[in-house]
Short mmCIF file of C-alpha atoms in Angstrom, two decimals:
data_model
loop_
_atom_site.label_atom_id
_atom_site.label_comp_id
_atom_site.label_asym_id
_atom_site.label_seq_id
_atom_site.Cartn_x
_atom_site.Cartn_y
_atom_site.Cartn_z
CA MET A 1 -36.83 6.27 18.36
CA LYS A 2 -34.70 7.45 21.31
CA ARG A 3 -33.31 3.95 21.75
CA PHE A 4 -32.48 3.73 18.05
CA ARG A 5 -30.65 7.07 18.16
CA ARG A 6 -28.66 5.95 21.18
CA VAL A 7 -27.61 2.73 19.45
CA ALA A 8 -26.68 4.64 16.30
CA PHE A 9 -24.59 7.00 18.38
CA ILE A 10 -22.72 4.16 20.09
CA LEU A 11 -22.14 2.02 17.05
CA GLY A 12 -21.76 4.70 14.36
CA ILE A 13 -22.12 4.14 10.65
CA LEU A 14 -19.29 3.51 8.24
CA THR A 15 -15.61 4.15 8.92
CA PHE A 16 -13.34 6.95 7.89
CA VAL A 17 -10.74 9.35 9.23
CA THR A 18 -9.83 12.84 8.14
CA SER A 19 -6.99 15.25 8.12
CA ALA A 20 -7.87 17.15 11.28
CA ALA A 21 -7.86 13.98 13.34
CA GLN A 22 -4.46 13.22 11.94
CA ALA A 23 -3.36 16.75 12.68
CA GLN A 24 -3.96 16.12 16.38
CA ILE A 25 -1.91 12.92 16.35
CA THR A 26 1.68 13.57 17.33
CA ILE A 27 2.84 10.06 16.41
CA THR A 28 4.56 10.45 13.04
CA SER A 29 5.26 6.76 12.40
CA ILE A 30 3.05 4.03 11.05
CA GLY A 31 4.65 1.85 13.68
CA GLY A 32 5.39 -1.37 11.80
CA GLU A 33 6.94 -2.97 8.73
CA VAL A 34 5.45 -2.06 5.36
CA HIS A 35 5.44 -4.76 2.66
CA ALA A 36 3.65 -3.18 -0.30
CA MET A 37 2.59 0.12 -1.91
CA ALA A 38 0.23 1.06 -4.74
CA MET A 39 -1.25 4.28 -6.10
CA THR A 40 -4.75 4.58 -7.53
CA ALA A 41 -5.87 6.82 -10.39
CA SER A 42 -7.07 9.40 -7.85
CA GLY A 43 -3.47 9.84 -6.69
CA HIS A 44 -4.05 8.18 -3.33
CA LEU A 45 -1.11 6.18 -2.00
CA TYR A 46 -1.99 2.93 -0.23
CA VAL A 47 0.44 0.98 1.93
CA GLY A 48 0.03 -2.46 3.45
CA GLY A 49 2.09 -4.35 5.95
CA ASN A 50 2.31 -5.62 9.49
CA PHE A 51 1.26 -2.67 11.64
CA THR A 52 -1.61 -1.79 13.94
CA ASN A 53 -2.77 1.54 15.34
CA GLY A 54 -0.74 3.31 12.67
CA PHE A 55 -0.01 6.97 13.51
CA GLY A 56 -1.81 6.36 16.80
CA HIS A 57 -5.16 5.74 15.12
CA PRO A 58 -7.05 2.63 16.28
CA GLN A 59 -8.39 1.83 12.79
CA ILE A 60 -5.17 2.08 10.78
CA ASP A 61 -4.54 -1.65 10.95
CA TYR A 62 -2.41 -3.40 8.31
CA ILE A 63 -3.46 -1.00 5.54
CA ALA A 64 -3.58 2.81 5.23
CA ARG A 65 -4.26 5.54 2.68
CA TRP A 66 -2.37 8.80 2.10
CA ASP A 67 -4.27 11.44 0.11
CA GLY A 68 -1.37 13.87 -0.11
CA LYS A 69 -2.40 15.65 3.07
CA ALA A 70 -3.17 13.08 5.73
CA TRP A 71 -3.29 9.37 6.52
CA SER A 72 -6.63 7.67 6.96
CA PRO A 73 -7.96 4.15 7.61
CA VAL A 74 -9.21 2.00 4.77
CA GLY A 75 -12.66 0.73 5.64
CA GLY A 76 -11.71 0.12 9.26
CA GLY A 77 -8.59 -1.85 8.31
CA LEU A 78 -8.00 -5.60 8.29
CA ASP A 79 -7.28 -8.24 10.91
CA GLY A 80 -3.99 -9.54 9.50
CA PRO A 81 -0.90 -8.52 7.53
CA VAL A 82 -0.96 -7.31 3.93
CA TYR A 83 1.76 -8.52 1.55
CA ALA A 84 0.62 -7.35 -1.89
CA LEU A 85 -1.24 -4.41 -3.44
CA ALA A 86 -2.23 -3.72 -7.05
CA ALA A 87 -4.32 -0.86 -8.44
CA ARG A 88 -6.52 -0.55 -11.52
CA GLY A 89 -8.22 2.83 -11.82
CA ASN A 90 -9.54 3.59 -8.35
CA ASP A 91 -9.91 -0.09 -7.47
CA LEU A 92 -7.30 -1.48 -5.09
CA TYR A 93 -6.68 -5.23 -4.90
CA VAL A 94 -5.25 -6.43 -1.61
CA GLY A 95 -3.52 -9.72 -0.82
CA GLY A 96 -2.22 -11.00 2.48
CA GLU A 97 -3.01 -13.20 5.43
CA PHE A 98 -6.25 -11.84 6.87
CA LYS A 99 -9.84 -12.95 7.27
CA TYR A 100 -12.08 -9.98 8.05
CA THR A 101 -12.21 -6.27 7.34
CA GLY A 102 -12.80 -3.77 10.12
CA SER A 103 -16.50 -3.82 9.22
CA LYS A 104 -16.52 -7.60 9.77
CA LEU A 105 -16.87 -8.51 6.11
CA GLN A 106 -15.25 -11.90 5.48
CA VAL A 107 -12.75 -11.58 2.62
CA ASN A 108 -10.14 -14.32 3.29
CA ASN A 109 -6.70 -13.12 2.13
CA PHE A 110 -7.81 -11.41 -1.10
CA ALA A 111 -10.16 -8.44 -1.40
CA ARG A 112 -11.00 -5.33 -3.43
CA TRP A 113 -11.36 -1.79 -2.09
CA ASP A 114 -13.34 0.45 -4.47
CA GLY A 115 -12.46 3.72 -2.77
CA VAL A 116 -15.53 3.66 -0.54
CA ARG A 117 -16.07 0.11 0.72
CA TRP A 118 -14.58 -3.39 0.80
CA ASN A 119 -15.74 -6.01 -1.71
CA THR A 120 -15.33 -9.79 -1.70
CA ILE A 121 -13.76 -11.67 -4.60
CA GLY A 122 -15.27 -14.96 -5.68
CA ASN A 123 -17.83 -17.12 -3.96
CA GLY A 124 -15.38 -18.36 -1.32
CA PRO A 125 -14.80 -15.58 -0.71
CA GLY A 126 -11.08 -14.98 -1.22
CA THR A 127 -8.54 -17.79 -0.96
CA ARG A 128 -7.77 -20.59 1.47
CA GLU A 129 -4.19 -19.54 2.23
CA ALA A 130 -2.05 -16.41 2.23
CA VAL A 131 -1.54 -14.29 -0.91
CA TYR A 132 1.96 -12.86 -1.49
CA ALA A 133 1.86 -11.50 -5.03
CA LEU A 134 -0.55 -9.72 -7.38
CA LYS A 135 -0.16 -8.64 -10.99
CA ILE A 136 -2.87 -6.97 -13.08
CA ASP A 137 -2.72 -7.71 -16.80
CA PRO A 138 -3.09 -4.34 -18.57
CA ALA A 139 -4.45 -6.05 -21.70
CA ASN A 140 -7.51 -7.62 -20.04
CA SER A 141 -9.27 -8.09 -16.73
CA ASN A 142 -7.00 -10.88 -15.48
CA ILE A 143 -5.36 -10.59 -12.06
CA TYR A 144 -2.55 -13.09 -11.48
CA VAL A 145 -2.31 -14.20 -7.88
CA GLY A 146 0.59 -15.94 -6.15
CA GLY A 147 0.84 -17.23 -2.63
CA LYS A 148 1.22 -20.26 -0.45
CA LYS A 149 0.84 -23.57 -2.21
CA GLN A 150 -2.86 -24.18 -1.77
CA GLN A 151 -6.05 -25.49 -3.28
CA TRP A 152 -7.34 -22.40 -5.07
CA PRO A 153 -11.09 -21.81 -5.38
CA ASP A 154 -12.78 -24.04 -7.97
CA GLN A 155 -9.63 -26.19 -8.34
CA ASN A 156 -9.04 -29.76 -7.25
CA TYR A 157 -5.25 -29.69 -6.84
CA TYR A 158 -2.63 -27.64 -5.03
CA ALA A 159 -0.56 -24.90 -6.66
CA GLY A 160 1.26 -21.67 -5.86
CA ALA A 161 -0.49 -19.49 -8.44
CA ALA A 162 -3.84 -18.99 -10.19
CA TYR A 163 -5.71 -16.08 -11.71
CA TRP A 164 -8.96 -14.20 -11.28
CA SER A 165 -10.60 -13.36 -14.61
CA GLY A 166 -12.82 -10.64 -13.17
CA SER A 167 -15.71 -13.05 -12.76
CA GLU A 168 -14.24 -16.45 -11.85
CA TRP A 169 -11.09 -18.27 -10.73
CA ARG A 170 -9.11 -20.03 -13.48
CA LYS A 171 -6.25 -22.48 -13.49
CA LEU A 172 -2.63 -22.00 -14.51
CA GLY A 173 -1.94 -25.58 -15.45
CA HIS A 174 -4.12 -28.67 -15.84
CA ASP A 175 -3.11 -30.63 -12.75
CA SER A 176 -0.50 -30.80 -9.99
CA ARG A 177 2.25 -31.80 -12.48
CA THR A 178 1.69 -28.78 -14.74
CA SER A 179 0.90 -26.24 -11.99
CA PHE A 180 3.29 -23.92 -10.17
CA GLU A 181 4.53 -26.36 -7.58
CA SER A 182 5.84 -24.01 -4.89
CA ARG A 183 5.07 -20.84 -2.97
CA ALA A 184 4.93 -17.89 -5.38
CA ASN A 185 6.62 -14.76 -4.00
CA VAL A 186 6.21 -12.59 -7.10
CA VAL A 187 4.41 -12.68 -10.47
CA ASN A 188 4.91 -10.42 -13.47
CA LEU A 189 4.62 -10.28 -17.27
CA TRP A 190 7.53 -10.10 -19.71
CA GLU A 191 7.37 -10.55 -23.49
CA ASN A 192 3.74 -11.67 -23.15
CA ASN A 193 4.75 -14.46 -20.80
CA LEU A 194 3.71 -14.91 -17.20
CA ILE A 195 6.78 -15.22 -14.96
CA ALA A 196 6.78 -16.26 -11.30
CA GLY A 197 9.47 -16.42 -8.65
CA CYS A 198 9.27 -18.85 -5.79
CA GLY A 199 10.53 -19.11 -2.23
CA ASP A 200 11.47 -22.77 -2.07
CA GLN A 201 15.13 -23.73 -2.29
CA PHE A 202 14.15 -27.19 -3.51
CA THR A 203 12.28 -25.83 -6.54
CA MET A 204 13.60 -23.96 -9.56
CA PRO A 205 13.25 -20.35 -8.32
CA LEU A 206 12.14 -18.76 -11.60
CA GLN A 207 9.50 -20.28 -13.89
CA GLN A 208 7.36 -19.24 -16.83
CA PHE A 209 3.92 -20.36 -17.94
CA ASN A 210 3.75 -21.51 -21.57
CA GLY A 211 -0.04 -21.55 -21.76
CA GLU A 212 -0.26 -25.20 -20.80
CA ALA A 213 2.23 -25.78 -18.02
CA TRP A 214 4.92 -24.14 -15.92
CA GLU A 215 8.52 -24.68 -17.01
CA LYS A 216 11.99 -23.53 -16.05
CA PHE A 217 12.71 -19.96 -17.14
CA ARG A 218 15.67 -20.14 -19.53
CA PRO A 219 18.77 -22.03 -18.34
CA TRP A 220 19.18 -21.17 -14.66
CA GLY A 221 22.12 -23.51 -14.17
CA ASN A 222 21.70 -26.62 -12.07
CA GLN A 223 25.05 -26.05 -10.40
CA ASP A 224 24.08 -22.64 -9.06
CA HIS A 225 22.82 -21.97 -5.57
CA SER A 226 19.13 -21.16 -5.88
CA TYR A 227 17.17 -19.99 -2.88
CA GLU A 228 14.37 -17.58 -3.72
CA VAL A 229 13.24 -14.90 -6.14
CA ASN A 230 11.44 -11.89 -4.61
CA ALA A 231 11.31 -9.22 -7.34
CA LEU A 232 10.88 -8.93 -11.13
CA ALA A 233 11.20 -5.82 -13.30
CA PRO A 234 10.49 -6.12 -17.04
CA ALA A 235 12.35 -3.72 -19.34
CA THR A 236 13.15 -3.32 -23.02
CA GLU A 237 16.71 -4.52 -22.38
CA GLY A 238 15.56 -7.65 -20.57
CA LEU A 239 14.11 -8.98 -17.37
CA TYR A 240 15.65 -7.92 -14.06
CA VAL A 241 15.44 -10.53 -11.31
CA GLY A 242 16.05 -9.94 -7.60
CA GLY A 243 16.18 -12.22 -4.61
CA VAL A 244 18.58 -14.36 -2.62
CA PHE A 245 20.55 -16.54 -5.05
CA ARG A 246 23.69 -16.85 -7.09
CA ILE A 247 23.87 -17.57 -10.81
CA ASN A 248 26.87 -18.03 -13.09
CA VAL A 249 27.29 -15.11 -15.52
CA GLY A 250 30.79 -15.91 -16.87
CA LYS A 251 34.43 -15.96 -15.80
CA ASP A 252 36.97 -13.37 -14.75
CA GLY A 253 40.48 -12.81 -16.14
CA LEU A 254 41.83 -15.63 -13.97
CA ASP A 255 39.28 -18.08 -15.36
CA ARG A 256 37.34 -18.13 -12.11
CA PRO A 257 33.52 -18.28 -12.16
CA VAL A 258 31.71 -14.97 -11.69
CA TYR A 259 28.33 -15.15 -9.99
CA ALA A 260 25.56 -12.61 -10.01
CA CYS A 261 24.40 -12.38 -6.40
CA GLY A 262 20.82 -11.40 -5.65
CA LEU A 263 20.43 -9.27 -8.81
CA VAL A 264 20.70 -10.37 -12.43
CA ARG A 265 19.36 -9.45 -15.88
CA HIS A 266 18.30 -11.78 -18.67
CA ASP A 267 18.61 -10.20 -22.12
CA GLY A 268 16.54 -12.89 -23.87
CA THR A 269 19.60 -15.07 -24.47
CA ASN A 270 22.05 -14.83 -21.58
CA TRP A 271 22.26 -13.93 -17.91
CA ASN A 272 24.16 -10.73 -17.12
CA SER A 273 25.38 -9.06 -13.94
CA VAL A 274 23.92 -5.61 -13.19
CA GLY A 275 25.80 -2.49 -12.19
CA GLY A 276 29.42 -3.54 -12.35
CA ASP A 277 30.74 -5.86 -9.64
CA PHE A 278 28.63 -4.79 -6.64
CA PHE A 279 26.06 -7.58 -6.94
CA THR A 280 28.67 -10.25 -7.72
CA ASN A 281 31.06 -12.47 -5.83
CA ASN A 282 33.85 -10.14 -7.04
CA HIS A 283 32.34 -7.33 -4.99
CA GLY A 284 34.69 -4.43 -4.26
CA GLY A 285 37.50 -6.11 -6.16
CA THR A 286 37.69 -8.93 -3.58
CA TYR A 287 36.98 -12.32 -5.08
CA ARG A 288 34.84 -14.67 -2.99
CA GLU A 289 33.82 -18.23 -3.56
CA ASP A 290 30.30 -17.27 -2.49
CA CYS A 291 28.11 -14.16 -2.34
CA TYR A 292 28.29 -13.53 1.38
CA GLY A 293 30.75 -12.95 4.18
CA GLU A 294 32.82 -10.12 5.69
CA GLY A 295 29.74 -8.04 6.50
CA LEU A 296 28.33 -8.51 3.01
CA SER A 297 24.73 -9.52 2.26
CA LEU A 298 23.20 -9.19 -1.18
CA GLY A 299 19.47 -9.94 -0.92
CA VAL A 300 17.03 -7.95 -3.11
CA LYS A 301 13.31 -7.52 -2.35
CA ALA A 302 12.13 -4.73 -4.67
CA LEU A 303 12.88 -3.68 -8.25
CA VAL A 304 11.46 -0.84 -10.33
CA ARG A 305 12.62 0.19 -13.81
CA ALA A 306 11.57 3.77 -14.58
CA GLY A 307 12.92 6.86 -16.31
CA GLY A 308 16.00 5.07 -17.59
CA ASN A 309 16.97 4.06 -14.03
CA LEU A 310 16.82 0.81 -12.09
CA PHE A 311 15.75 1.23 -8.46
CA VAL A 312 16.74 -1.58 -6.10
CA GLY A 313 15.61 -2.21 -2.54
CA GLY A 314 16.23 -5.03 -0.12
CA SER A 315 18.44 -6.24 2.70
CA PHE A 316 21.74 -5.89 0.82
CA LEU A 317 24.47 -4.48 3.01
CA ASP A 318 28.16 -3.67 2.65
CA GLN A 319 29.35 -3.03 6.20
CA LYS A 320 33.01 -3.01 5.21
CA ASN A 321 32.86 -0.32 2.54
CA ASN A 322 29.58 1.36 3.65
CA TYR A 323 28.68 1.82 -0.01
CA LEU A 324 25.20 0.69 -1.07
CA ASN A 325 22.93 -0.31 1.79
CA LYS A 326 19.26 -1.29 1.43
CA PHE A 327 18.41 1.13 -1.40
CA ALA A 328 20.22 2.14 -4.58
CA MET A 329 19.65 3.54 -8.07
CA TRP A 330 21.57 2.40 -11.18
CA ASN A 331 21.50 4.87 -14.09
CA GLY A 332 23.31 2.56 -16.49
CA GLN A 333 26.76 3.82 -15.54
CA THR A 334 26.96 4.47 -11.81
CA TRP A 335 25.23 3.57 -8.57
CA SER A 336 23.71 6.18 -6.27
CA THR A 337 22.01 6.01 -2.88
CA LEU A 338 20.39 9.44 -3.34
CA GLY A 339 21.66 10.18 0.15
CA VAL A 340 19.66 7.54 2.01
CA LYS A 341 21.70 5.67 4.62
CA LEU A 342 20.23 2.53 6.13
CA GLY A 343 21.90 -0.33 7.94
CA GLY A 344 21.65 -3.14 10.46
CA ASP A 345 18.55 -5.29 10.14
CA GLU A 346 16.68 -2.62 8.17
CA THR A 347 15.18 -3.45 4.80
CA VAL A 348 13.39 -1.82 1.87
CA ASN A 349 10.50 -4.01 0.72
CA ALA A 350 8.72 -1.79 -1.81
CA ILE A 351 9.51 1.07 -4.21
CA LEU A 352 7.03 3.28 -6.06
CA ILE A 353 7.73 6.11 -8.51
CA SER A 354 5.15 8.87 -8.88
CA GLY A 355 5.88 12.10 -10.71
CA GLY A 356 9.12 13.45 -9.35
CA ASN A 357 8.89 11.46 -6.12
CA ILE A 358 10.51 8.15 -5.23
CA PHE A 359 8.68 6.35 -2.40
CA ILE A 360 10.34 3.58 -0.41
CA ALA A 361 8.76 1.45 2.30
CA GLY A 362 9.88 -1.34 4.56
CA LYS A 363 11.46 -1.58 7.97
CA PHE A 364 13.81 1.35 8.58
CA SER A 365 14.19 4.61 10.43
CA ASP A 366 15.60 8.08 9.73
CA ALA A 367 15.81 7.69 5.95
CA GLY A 368 18.14 10.32 4.50
CA GLY A 369 18.81 11.64 8.00
CA ASN A 370 15.18 12.71 8.46
CA PRO A 371 14.22 11.71 12.03
CA ASN A 372 10.55 11.34 11.05
CA ALA A 373 11.15 9.20 7.94
CA ASP A 374 10.42 5.80 9.47
CA TYR A 375 8.98 2.83 7.55
CA ILE A 376 7.83 5.08 4.67
CA ALA A 377 9.73 7.93 3.01
CA TYR A 378 9.96 9.71 -0.31
CA TYR A 379 12.71 11.45 -2.21
CA SER A 380 11.79 14.67 -4.01
CA SER A 381 13.71 15.21 -7.24
CA SER A 382 13.00 18.96 -6.99
CA THR A 383 14.39 19.48 -3.48
CA ARG A 384 16.74 16.45 -3.58
CA ARG A 385 15.78 15.57 -0.05
CA TRP A 386 14.20 12.64 1.73
CA ASN A 387 10.89 13.45 3.38
CA ALA A 388 8.61 11.79 5.89
CA VAL A 389 5.11 10.87 4.74
CA TYR A 390 2.94 12.06 7.59
CA PRO A 391 0.51 14.88 8.45
CA ALA A 392 2.30 18.19 8.09
CA ALA A 393 0.66 19.92 11.07
CA ALA A 394 1.44 18.72 14.58
CA LYS A 395 -1.42 20.74 16.06
CA PRO A 396 -4.94 21.53 14.88
CA THR A 397 -5.07 24.64 12.74
CA PRO A 398 -7.48 27.43 13.77
CA THR A 399 -10.91 26.98 12.24
CA PRO A 400 -13.30 29.74 11.24
CA THR A 401 -16.61 30.49 12.85
CA PHE A 402 -19.50 30.13 10.46
CA ARG A 403 -20.21 32.77 7.88
CA PRO A 404 -22.35 31.99 4.84
CA PRO A 405 -19.85 31.28 2.05
CA ALA A 406 -19.69 33.68 -0.86
CA PRO A 407 -20.71 32.14 -4.20
CA GLN A 408 -17.69 30.79 -6.02
CA PRO A 409 -17.28 31.51 -9.73
CA PRO A 410 -17.47 28.30 -11.77
CA SER A 411 -14.05 28.87 -13.31
CA SER A 412 -12.33 28.66 -9.89
CA ARG A 413 -14.00 25.48 -8.73
CA ASP A 414 -12.27 22.12 -8.71
CA THR A 415 -14.72 20.16 -10.85
CA THR A 416 -13.06 16.80 -10.22
CA ARG A 417 -14.35 16.32 -6.68
CA PRO A 418 -16.67 17.85 -4.06
CA GLN A 419 -15.59 20.85 -2.03
CA VAL A 420 -16.46 20.98 1.65
CA THR A 421 -15.65 23.52 4.37
CA ALA A 422 -16.41 22.78 8.02
CA TYR A 423 -17.14 25.61 10.46
CA GLN A 424 -16.89 25.84 14.20
CA ALA A 425 -19.63 23.74 15.81
CA LYS A 426 -21.22 23.85 19.23
CA GLY A 427 -23.78 22.18 21.39
CA ARG A 428 -24.61 21.10 24.92
CA ALA A 429 -23.28 17.96 26.59
CA GLY A 430 -25.96 15.34 27.03
CA ALA A 431 -28.31 17.21 24.71
CA VAL A 432 -27.51 18.02 21.08
CA MET A 433 -24.61 18.91 18.79
CA ARG A 434 -25.03 21.32 15.87
CA PHE A 435 -22.73 21.08 12.85
CA VAL A 436 -22.56 23.64 10.05
CA TYR A 437 -20.61 23.18 6.84
CA SER A 438 -20.75 24.21 3.20
CA VAL A 439 -20.53 21.70 0.38
CA TYR A 440 -20.43 21.99 -3.41
CA ASP A 441 -20.27 19.40 -6.18
CA ASN A 442 -21.06 19.47 -9.91
CA SER A 443 -23.39 16.50 -9.53
CA GLY A 444 -25.61 18.43 -7.14
CA VAL A 445 -25.77 15.34 -4.92
CA THR A 446 -23.40 14.21 -2.17
CA ARG A 447 -23.40 12.15 0.96
CA GLU A 448 -21.55 13.34 4.02
CA GLU A 449 -19.96 11.51 6.91
CA ILE A 450 -19.10 13.25 10.16
CA VAL A 451 -16.71 11.95 12.81
CA VAL A 452 -16.11 13.51 16.22
CA TYR A 453 -12.76 13.21 18.02
CA ARG A 454 -11.66 13.94 21.54
CA LYS A 455 -7.85 14.03 21.80
CA ALA A 456 -7.52 12.04 18.54
CA ARG A 457 -9.87 9.32 19.83
CA GLU A 458 -13.00 8.79 17.80
CA ILE A 459 -16.11 9.11 19.96
CA ALA A 460 -18.95 9.43 17.43
CA ARG A 461 -19.69 8.77 13.75
CA ILE A 462 -22.62 10.08 11.75
CA SER A 463 -23.62 9.17 8.19
CA GLN A 464 -25.69 11.45 5.99
CA GLY A 465 -27.02 9.51 2.99
CA PHE A 466 -26.95 10.81 -0.57
CA SER A 467 -29.15 13.88 -0.91
CA ALA A 468 -29.48 16.95 -3.11
CA LEU A 469 -27.38 19.93 -2.11
CA PRO A 470 -29.24 22.91 -0.65
CA ARG A 471 -29.50 26.01 -2.83
CA THR A 472 -27.29 27.96 -0.42
CA GLY A 473 -24.70 25.17 -0.32
CA VAL A 474 -24.90 25.12 3.50
CA ARG A 475 -25.76 22.03 5.53
CA ARG A 476 -26.94 22.21 9.13
CA VAL A 477 -26.92 18.90 10.99
CA ARG A 478 -28.20 18.20 14.50
CA TYR A 479 -27.14 15.06 16.34
CA SER A 480 -27.64 13.68 19.82
CA ALA A 481 -24.92 14.46 22.35
CA ARG A 482 -26.42 12.07 24.87
CA GLY A 483 -23.70 10.54 27.03
CA MET A 484 -21.06 13.04 25.90
CA LYS A 485 -19.15 15.26 28.33
CA LYS A 486 -18.53 18.95 27.97
CA GLY A 487 -15.29 20.21 26.49
CA ARG A 488 -13.47 21.08 23.30
CA MET A 489 -13.26 18.52 20.52
CA THR A 490 -12.67 18.27 16.79
CA TYR A 491 -15.10 17.14 14.13
CA CYS A 492 -14.39 16.34 10.50
CA VAL A 493 -16.76 16.03 7.58
CA GLU A 494 -16.11 14.10 4.36
CA ALA A 495 -18.26 14.77 1.29
CA ILE A 496 -18.47 12.01 -1.32
CA ASP A 497 -20.02 12.32 -4.78
CA PRO A 498 -21.74 9.47 -6.67
CA SER A 499 -18.46 8.65 -8.46
CA GLY A 500 -16.62 8.11 -5.18
CA ASN A 501 -14.57 11.33 -5.30
CA ALA A 502 -14.22 12.93 -1.88
CA ASP A 503 -13.08 16.00 0.01
CA ARG A 504 -12.56 16.54 3.75
CA SER A 505 -12.59 19.47 6.11
CA CYS A 506 -12.34 19.79 9.89
CA ALA A 507 -13.23 22.31 12.57
CA ASN A 508 -13.51 22.74 16.32
CA LEU A 509 -16.49 21.52 18.32
CA ARG A 510 -17.33 22.90 21.75
CA LEU A 511 -19.90 21.32 24.05
CA LYS A 512 -21.05 23.46 26.92
CA LYS A 513 -22.41 22.20 30.19
CA ARG A 514 -25.98 21.03 29.94
CA ARG A 515 -28.64 23.29 31.38
CA HIS A 516 -30.79 21.86 34.14
#
């Protein structure tokens, strides 16, 4: 039994992080480029990208979760970059170029996080090559998946896209001639059609699936320079397309061709430029034969149509006029940067709108002049300011010593999730730790997970399985402190109900010198 307890102490059970641990971390940056964002029904923001040890935490690798108060790992993270995220309810679908989760579950480039644990997809599991794009069909259980040209599970030919029906992989095309024949950077739905953009300059960059085969999306113009499509935004007025390309949208008053550069809209019949002349070769009133030059770059990586506005992110840059750089909003009449100023090799890869907040993510620093707004930032429509997304407290907040909690009237309880309060804990080094916390949930049953930190480094994890709540609402947990040194630490407890809803609370832990 003693040996088992020692092994359990060393290895721990499950993986999670809580707000107090984050509160001790002074690093306010995730530390690497972010490629994708998604928000689940619980209101949790997930980000994926190419970062490790995010916010100084050893388990925030390639994916992280923000619950509105603090960042936390997602099941111990992943072992490779994340390029795509899509949410349905509280399920998060993740695509990228990875093989294992932090708990050593093999998932191979495509996995599902259910809010508590990682899940494999398919019998493979996952896919053979990297996944770059995900789109959930709101009308059914289909998830359209785009990525490197590969032999998808249960298929005998190579293609850039396929779909997961919820129970099995299915083809988009009958063979190599009718399949998507290139790398798929983005997939989306418009007018009940599946649209995909590719990243191969030798292939038509925008295609649609007609139910039998992939075909060229509307006339793209064989004479136009076509490189890649990275973003699609369906709207009632048409389909917005972003990337690195030029496409003929008409002629100017001197009978010269006008090209849409990196951003264009199809109204169902014709291609149209968007937002005046900025994303054209007539940018700033200076006609160019091409879309680039003189400090001008017009690549688009992210598009969102919401609230009557079009939000655009990417690598576009106007060094000469210092006008719209990396992020912009078009309200149908004028462009606005909302005060964000980015430049150089910075880029905005993802945009997400939630309530009155506009989140942007990518590779940038000091968004809106905020020195802490690096890689991820959000604009508040109420304060009209750009804000960093990181733990608000730089130091641990004082925590109360234990007093039995007063009964809470039912009307004041948050019935949507458990409520947990951690109290100051103590123990003796090399002997035992004693934790005391109160927990309440409508279900009457929760499981708790406790993690102990010393200077933001995790040193112990404890899992309490599902059990009925005590009548007093107070839990008292004893755990071995064998091998631990004396000193002040922090512990955090997360209570989870049977539906996966959770709450966290943290407090101080003091281990005194062991008696001899």
